[in-house]
């Protein structure tokens, strides 16, 4: 038979990490959601009709971290050994800042896990506030810090 | 900007276990479902219309064990190295007892996996019998034994 | 070829509901978890180290409801149109009672969804308290009420 | 027994939509990821080592849309009847813009589905480029338009 | 800004079915797995060490049907209203034939659900027998029949 | 109470692998899908209406590999350290051959992961072509090679 090897353009694959060392790894990501003054006040007071927004977003972020490799196609599954989620409320610009820190002991970094946790927290905040505000904007989602592994310590210059 | 650190009441987080040792761990959990005499007889005879109740419950329990960390928010994902499921039929009180034993090699215990396996088995039995009996009650779901890890050997006094 | 039709013992299958009517349906389920006096006090005060136990259990229950048909093999997937979760704290017997109510508009009832929600809430409470109490027992998990569909209104005699 | 009804602060619940009409609904969301000039050029040329970034992000976005109600705790599951994903490459500011449009016929809107699709696409782009650029920033994620349902037609003033 | 609309080659999208009619739909798919004489005898006798192969494969097939739209990227999620799974044992050629029939009431057909159910059943049989036979081959997986929807009744000429 | 130990026929369980060594493991599986001349030409030209068939199938295969232990009941969850997917187009017989290679470092082999990846790729190709061809057949799905672990190196005689 005449066989044509079909090389899919750009050939997506999950990179082989089997030669990498198992080390302690950590990543911190952050992002924010801006809303109008009224929405912000309701969240802060814990009086949004759907429930306590930040308590739900915190649980959602932790569960989202565990779903990372099922959402991001080329991301390796890994054991997550610890997750923490923090919120800061910016009263002047009425926006909520979410910071997620993830730790693991494995062969790949956890920056995607931290970023996914931030994204799921922001989406959850949006969902619980959207009845009163459809104009909210999520942004400034970035990796702040990353430790462990071959590439060493990364720290963003402008956090 | 004026930033208020918002400390969510009770601050849920996934505990950091990265310093814990990787050891062999094992947990055994048990629970039961009570039903009326007629329902019990149908299950025992394997004649329930939806299929062989215990065969399906056994598969469901094993698959449920693997879903544990996706159902329980603060539960760590882990590698499961073995699962067994057993049933005892109590003819006098027409109830079915389910016992699930889970083994792993990791940094966290597997008691939640064993308990989740028991719960999913009981729910599956309920589902397959509910057309003939809506009054079934699931109960006495508890951890019987736990081995491995820092907290050592736990054995329930009254199994 | 000599073909033997292999009739798996008890022939599990997902019952065909395509002829059933689409109606408003509702189910209420309840269960409880017993713990020692000290554990109970920590939960009530929202001072368990892993976070606010009931806030996390509430979110877990709602997400668990949505996972029902993926956990229970013969259970039909369905659209869930509303879920509420309530807790009662029994000071005398230091146990926590969970009640889950689920609504849908569809061809099958939602009793499995309500029961699964109760079970996931109880497992989550266990998980968040297990560092201080391994002897907790989950029980008395039952269907309280069911409305809609061919079988009409079911109400448990002894709630 | 002395029962204390424990009202979890802010009482999260999944809002009951069983009285809402089944209508055609549609939502469009958009967001972007900024990267350095070199990373941008590699994506555009389809020469990133992990594979064709946009082709993978497109598939991830569509699969992410289908996961929405499993990631966002209070979000209703629904049938998705169509999804499209588009990319725009901004040569001057070397950023990639993602637009996701979702359609359904149901009782709830699909803005969370569209926003989740955008977020998963951006995370996938980040994942496939992070070996060469850790400073990428995801942002400006917002709802552009929403049709159908009680709240009528929403169109963001500044797209 | 200079914007280049990037048309991903072949533009994958989930086809919009919102204009299609909701009708009763049904699909039947079939496939087989060939094994050596000894493996076949063990399966038939229900004596494979890992458990009753066909009972487990039957449950797996039904659960696999429900996962279809999460595995196949462009596949629409849908309500499944009934599933049945059948096995035929071919004594001469020592192969096991699996037939899966799926019903639904919706806007899209269920052929992917039926085919996925067949595939998951075959993979499960492989998994439970692989300790004694690594040379098994799965094949002849095809759609036998499809009813409902715009394209009418399809029946394969050579079943 | 009179207790009857109920031994489910064939007693399915997840085999305990806790005593097995952690080693580098690898598996290669292959399968194919046959279609008519016209369908084949459309796939090859990347002109199928639903999108670039092979690009989508490649992503689906990699994501399917990660879902293996959730689909196959007795299959152990494991860390996947690398996945690659290749396509060959047979011009004469107008069929597409899919090869999936999976690597891991763990206590169990990855043959089920490789086979599941092949199956999901084939199902995805079917899904994206089914509007023009319902007679496609998937087949010849088998394990080609397996390295690592107690059973040593397996290589299929007739690939």
PDB file of C-alpha atoms in Angstrom, chain D:
ATOM      1  CA  UNK D   1     -33.369  17.667  70.354  1.00  0.00           C
ATOM      2  CA  UNK D   2     -32.341  21.301  70.288  1.00  0.00           C
ATOM      3  CA  UNK D   3     -31.896  22.171  66.637  1.00  0.00           C
ATOM      4  CA  UNK D   4     -30.095  25.272  65.449  1.00  0.00           C
ATOM      5  CA  UNK D   5     -30.744  26.120  61.862  1.00  0.00           C
ATOM      6  CA  UNK D   6     -27.350  27.081  60.570  1.00  0.00           C
ATOM      7  CA  UNK D   7     -27.618  29.719  57.944  1.00  0.00           C
ATOM      8  CA  UNK D   8     -24.349  29.612  56.080  1.00  0.00           C
ATOM      9  CA  UNK D   9     -23.215  33.200  55.618  1.00  0.00           C
ATOM     10  CA  UNK D  10     -24.415  34.353  52.220  1.00  0.00           C
ATOM     11  CA  UNK D  11     -26.216  31.053  51.544  1.00  0.00           C
ATOM     12  CA  UNK D  12     -24.921  29.884  48.181  1.00  0.00           C
ATOM     13  CA  UNK D  13     -27.480  28.073  46.081  1.00  0.00           C
ATOM     14  CA  UNK D  14     -28.185  27.306  42.463  1.00  0.00           C
ATOM     15  CA  UNK D  15     -31.002  29.669  41.507  1.00  0.00           C
ATOM     16  CA  UNK D  16     -34.250  27.960  40.526  1.00  0.00           C
ATOM     17  CA  UNK D  17     -34.907  28.622  36.833  1.00  0.00           C
ATOM     18  CA  UNK D  18     -37.736  26.144  36.398  1.00  0.00           C
ATOM     19  CA  UNK D  19     -40.236  28.926  35.681  1.00  0.00           C
ATOM     20  CA  UNK D  20     -38.113  30.556  32.977  1.00  0.00           C
ATOM     21  CA  UNK D  21     -38.983  30.130  29.324  1.00  0.00           C
ATOM     22  CA  UNK D  22     -37.055  27.913  26.948  1.00  0.00           C
ATOM     23  CA  UNK D  23     -35.805  30.331  24.292  1.00  0.00           C
ATOM     24  CA  UNK D  24     -32.988  30.635  21.771  1.00  0.00           C
ATOM     25  CA  UNK D  25     -30.020  32.201  23.487  1.00  0.00           C
ATOM     26  CA  UNK D  26     -26.648  33.401  22.300  1.00  0.00           C
ATOM     27  CA  UNK D  27     -23.603  35.000  23.891  1.00  0.00           C
ATOM     28  CA  UNK D  28     -20.326  36.383  22.553  1.00  0.00           C
ATOM     29  CA  UNK D  29     -17.263  36.916  24.758  1.00  0.00           C
ATOM     30  CA  UNK D  30     -13.765  38.147  23.991  1.00  0.00           C
ATOM     31  CA  UNK D  31     -10.334  38.347  25.623  1.00  0.00           C
ATOM     32  CA  UNK D  32      -6.666  38.628  24.714  1.00  0.00           C
ATOM     33  CA  UNK D  33      -3.174  37.536  25.590  1.00  0.00           C
ATOM     34  CA  UNK D  34      -0.140  39.788  25.190  1.00  0.00           C
ATOM     35  CA  UNK D  35       3.281  38.349  24.526  1.00  0.00           C
ATOM     36  CA  UNK D  36       6.693  39.526  23.383  1.00  0.00           C
ATOM     37  CA  UNK D  37       7.520  40.083  19.732  1.00  0.00           C
ATOM     38  CA  UNK D  38       9.441  36.841  19.341  1.00  0.00           C
ATOM     39  CA  UNK D  39       6.761  34.632  20.889  1.00  0.00           C
ATOM     40  CA  UNK D  40       4.109  36.303  18.772  1.00  0.00           C
ATOM     41  CA  UNK D  41       6.079  35.596  15.601  1.00  0.00           C
ATOM     42  CA  UNK D  42       6.462  31.920  16.483  1.00  0.00           C
ATOM     43  CA  UNK D  43       2.721  31.527  17.112  1.00  0.00           C
ATOM     44  CA  UNK D  44       1.843  33.315  13.897  1.00  0.00           C
ATOM     45  CA  UNK D  45       4.201  31.147  11.872  1.00  0.00           C
ATOM     46  CA  UNK D  46       2.818  27.998  13.538  1.00  0.00           C
ATOM     47  CA  UNK D  47       6.354  27.116  14.633  1.00  0.00           C
ATOM     48  CA  UNK D  48       6.017  26.784  18.389  1.00  0.00           C
ATOM     49  CA  UNK D  49       7.714  23.538  19.447  1.00  0.00           C
ATOM     50  CA  UNK D  50       4.641  22.108  21.233  1.00  0.00           C
ATOM     51  CA  UNK D  51       2.491  22.341  18.073  1.00  0.00           C
ATOM     52  CA  UNK D  52       0.151  24.666  16.220  1.00  0.00           C
ATOM     53  CA  UNK D  53      -0.937  26.905  19.081  1.00  0.00           C
ATOM     54  CA  UNK D  54      -4.162  28.292  17.650  1.00  0.00           C
ATOM     55  CA  UNK D  55      -5.427  24.971  16.297  1.00  0.00           C
ATOM     56  CA  UNK D  56      -5.030  23.430  19.751  1.00  0.00           C
ATOM     57  CA  UNK D  57      -6.507  26.470  21.520  1.00  0.00           C
ATOM     58  CA  UNK D  58      -9.551  26.309  19.277  1.00  0.00           C
ATOM     59  CA  UNK D  59     -10.292  22.700  20.188  1.00  0.00           C
ATOM     60  CA  UNK D  60      -9.608  23.413  23.866  1.00  0.00           C
ATOM     61  CA  UNK D  61     -12.023  26.346  23.850  1.00  0.00           C
ATOM     62  CA  UNK D  62     -14.858  24.243  22.435  1.00  0.00           C
ATOM     63  CA  UNK D  63     -14.244  21.456  24.944  1.00  0.00           C
ATOM     64  CA  UNK D  64     -13.951  24.049  27.726  1.00  0.00           C
ATOM     65  CA  UNK D  65     -17.366  25.471  26.819  1.00  0.00           C
ATOM     66  CA  UNK D  66     -18.848  22.025  27.488  1.00  0.00           C
ATOM     67  CA  UNK D  67     -17.164  21.877  30.940  1.00  0.00           C
ATOM     68  CA  UNK D  68     -18.528  25.214  32.149  1.00  0.00           C
ATOM     69  CA  UNK D  69     -21.174  23.988  34.593  1.00  0.00           C
ATOM     70  CA  UNK D  70     -18.672  21.576  36.131  1.00  0.00           C
ATOM     71  CA  UNK D  71     -16.174  24.363  36.847  1.00  0.00           C
ATOM     72  CA  UNK D  72     -18.455  27.186  37.984  1.00  0.00           C
ATOM     73  CA  UNK D  73     -20.277  26.021  41.125  1.00  0.00           C
ATOM     74  CA  UNK D  74     -23.637  27.805  40.789  1.00  0.00           C
ATOM     75  CA  UNK D  75     -23.840  27.539  36.985  1.00  0.00           C
ATOM     76  CA  UNK D  76     -26.682  25.481  35.475  1.00  0.00           C
ATOM     77  CA  UNK D  77     -25.832  22.588  33.180  1.00  0.00           C
ATOM     78  CA  UNK D  78     -27.283  23.093  29.719  1.00  0.00           C
ATOM     79  CA  UNK D  79     -27.337  21.779  26.208  1.00  0.00           C
ATOM     80  CA  UNK D  80     -24.950  23.685  23.934  1.00  0.00           C
ATOM     81  CA  UNK D  81     -26.236  23.819  20.354  1.00  0.00           C
ATOM     82  CA  UNK D  82     -23.284  25.514  18.644  1.00  0.00           C
ATOM     83  CA  UNK D  83     -19.859  27.034  19.340  1.00  0.00           C
ATOM     84  CA  UNK D  84     -17.471  29.015  17.179  1.00  0.00           C
ATOM     85  CA  UNK D  85     -14.044  30.362  18.075  1.00  0.00           C
ATOM     86  CA  UNK D  86     -12.104  33.099  16.254  1.00  0.00           C
ATOM     87  CA  UNK D  87      -8.642  34.552  16.592  1.00  0.00           C
ATOM     88  CA  UNK D  88      -7.314  37.963  15.634  1.00  0.00           C
ATOM     89  CA  UNK D  89      -3.607  38.692  15.639  1.00  0.00           C
ATOM     90  CA  UNK D  90      -2.622  42.231  16.532  1.00  0.00           C
ATOM     91  CA  UNK D  91       0.731  42.771  14.833  1.00  0.00           C
ATOM     92  CA  UNK D  92       1.486  46.105  16.452  1.00  0.00           C
ATOM     93  CA  UNK D  93       0.915  45.163  20.049  1.00  0.00           C
ATOM     94  CA  UNK D  94       1.745  41.485  19.479  1.00  0.00           C
ATOM     95  CA  UNK D  95      -1.275  40.152  21.216  1.00  0.00           C
ATOM     96  CA  UNK D  96      -3.818  37.498  20.233  1.00  0.00           C
ATOM     97  CA  UNK D  97      -7.501  38.182  20.608  1.00  0.00           C
ATOM     98  CA  UNK D  98      -9.952  35.299  21.099  1.00  0.00           C
ATOM     99  CA  UNK D  99     -13.685  35.553  20.441  1.00  0.00           C
ATOM    100  CA  UNK D 100     -16.090  32.761  21.401  1.00  0.00           C
ATOM    101  CA  UNK D 101     -19.753  32.621  20.387  1.00  0.00           C
ATOM    102  CA  UNK D 102     -22.100  30.090  21.973  1.00  0.00           C
ATOM    103  CA  UNK D 103     -25.706  29.257  21.132  1.00  0.00           C
ATOM    104  CA  UNK D 104     -28.269  27.243  23.028  1.00  0.00           C
ATOM    105  CA  UNK D 105     -31.950  26.679  23.386  1.00  0.00           C
ATOM    106  CA  UNK D 106     -32.773  26.631  27.084  1.00  0.00           C
ATOM    107  CA  UNK D 107     -33.804  28.323  30.306  1.00  0.00           C
ATOM    108  CA  UNK D 108     -30.515  30.039  31.132  1.00  0.00           C
ATOM    109  CA  UNK D 109     -28.096  32.244  29.222  1.00  0.00           C
ATOM    110  CA  UNK D 110     -24.758  31.091  27.864  1.00  0.00           C
ATOM    111  CA  UNK D 111     -22.515  34.002  28.850  1.00  0.00           C
ATOM    112  CA  UNK D 112     -20.584  31.819  31.313  1.00  0.00           C
ATOM    113  CA  UNK D 113     -20.017  29.253  28.559  1.00  0.00           C
ATOM    114  CA  UNK D 114     -18.668  31.902  26.182  1.00  0.00           C
ATOM    115  CA  UNK D 115     -16.414  33.420  28.860  1.00  0.00           C
ATOM    116  CA  UNK D 116     -15.124  30.007  29.938  1.00  0.00           C
ATOM    117  CA  UNK D 117     -14.316  29.189  26.311  1.00  0.00           C
ATOM    118  CA  UNK D 118     -12.279  32.398  26.042  1.00  0.00           C
ATOM    119  CA  UNK D 119     -10.434  31.668  29.283  1.00  0.00           C
ATOM    120  CA  UNK D 120      -9.554  28.103  28.301  1.00  0.00           C
ATOM    121  CA  UNK D 121      -8.318  29.268  24.884  1.00  0.00           C
ATOM    122  CA  UNK D 122      -6.064  31.880  26.532  1.00  0.00           C
ATOM    123  CA  UNK D 123      -4.736  29.375  29.090  1.00  0.00           C
ATOM    124  CA  UNK D 124      -3.965  26.927  26.272  1.00  0.00           C
ATOM    125  CA  UNK D 125      -2.064  29.573  24.334  1.00  0.00           C
ATOM    126  CA  UNK D 126      -0.125  30.387  27.509  1.00  0.00           C
ATOM    127  CA  UNK D 127       0.662  26.709  28.070  1.00  0.00           C
ATOM    128  CA  UNK D 128       1.965  26.153  24.565  1.00  0.00           C
ATOM    129  CA  UNK D 129       4.168  29.260  24.611  1.00  0.00           C
ATOM    130  CA  UNK D 130       5.389  29.290  28.206  1.00  0.00           C
ATOM    131  CA  UNK D 131       8.680  27.561  27.414  1.00  0.00           C
ATOM    132  CA  UNK D 132       9.784  30.697  25.552  1.00  0.00           C
ATOM    133  CA  UNK D 133       7.856  33.427  27.400  1.00  0.00           C
ATOM    134  CA  UNK D 134       6.718  33.455  31.033  1.00  0.00           C
ATOM    135  CA  UNK D 135       5.696  37.116  31.055  1.00  0.00           C
ATOM    136  CA  UNK D 136       2.556  36.810  28.930  1.00  0.00           C
ATOM    137  CA  UNK D 137      -0.541  38.525  30.352  1.00  0.00           C
ATOM    138  CA  UNK D 138      -4.179  37.533  29.762  1.00  0.00           C
ATOM    139  CA  UNK D 139      -6.742  40.292  29.973  1.00  0.00           C
ATOM    140  CA  UNK D 140      -9.660  42.337  28.755  1.00  0.00           C
ATOM    141  CA  UNK D 141     -11.935  39.320  29.100  1.00  0.00           C
ATOM    142  CA  UNK D 142     -15.520  40.493  28.866  1.00  0.00           C
ATOM    143  CA  UNK D 143     -18.991  39.772  27.528  1.00  0.00           C
ATOM    144  CA  UNK D 144     -19.652  41.511  24.212  1.00  0.00           C
ATOM    145  CA  UNK D 145     -23.219  40.544  23.510  1.00  0.00           C
ATOM    146  CA  UNK D 146     -26.065  38.440  24.846  1.00  0.00           C
ATOM    147  CA  UNK D 147     -29.398  37.624  23.208  1.00  0.00           C
ATOM    148  CA  UNK D 148     -32.516  35.812  24.337  1.00  0.00           C
ATOM    149  CA  UNK D 149     -34.181  35.366  27.723  1.00  0.00           C
ATOM    150  CA  UNK D 150     -36.009  37.751  30.021  1.00  0.00           C
ATOM    151  CA  UNK D 151     -33.221  40.312  30.211  1.00  0.00           C
ATOM    152  CA  UNK D 152     -33.363  40.889  26.466  1.00  0.00           C
ATOM    153  CA  UNK D 153     -30.551  42.045  24.232  1.00  0.00           C
ATOM    154  CA  UNK D 154     -27.346  43.212  25.900  1.00  0.00           C
ATOM    155  CA  UNK D 155     -24.608  44.808  23.858  1.00  0.00           C
ATOM    156  CA  UNK D 156     -21.498  46.185  25.456  1.00  0.00           C
ATOM    157  CA  UNK D 157     -20.997  49.852  24.607  1.00  0.00           C
ATOM    158  CA  UNK D 158     -17.239  49.721  24.161  1.00  0.00           C
ATOM    159  CA  UNK D 159     -16.549  46.289  22.600  1.00  0.00           C
TER     160      UNK D 159
END
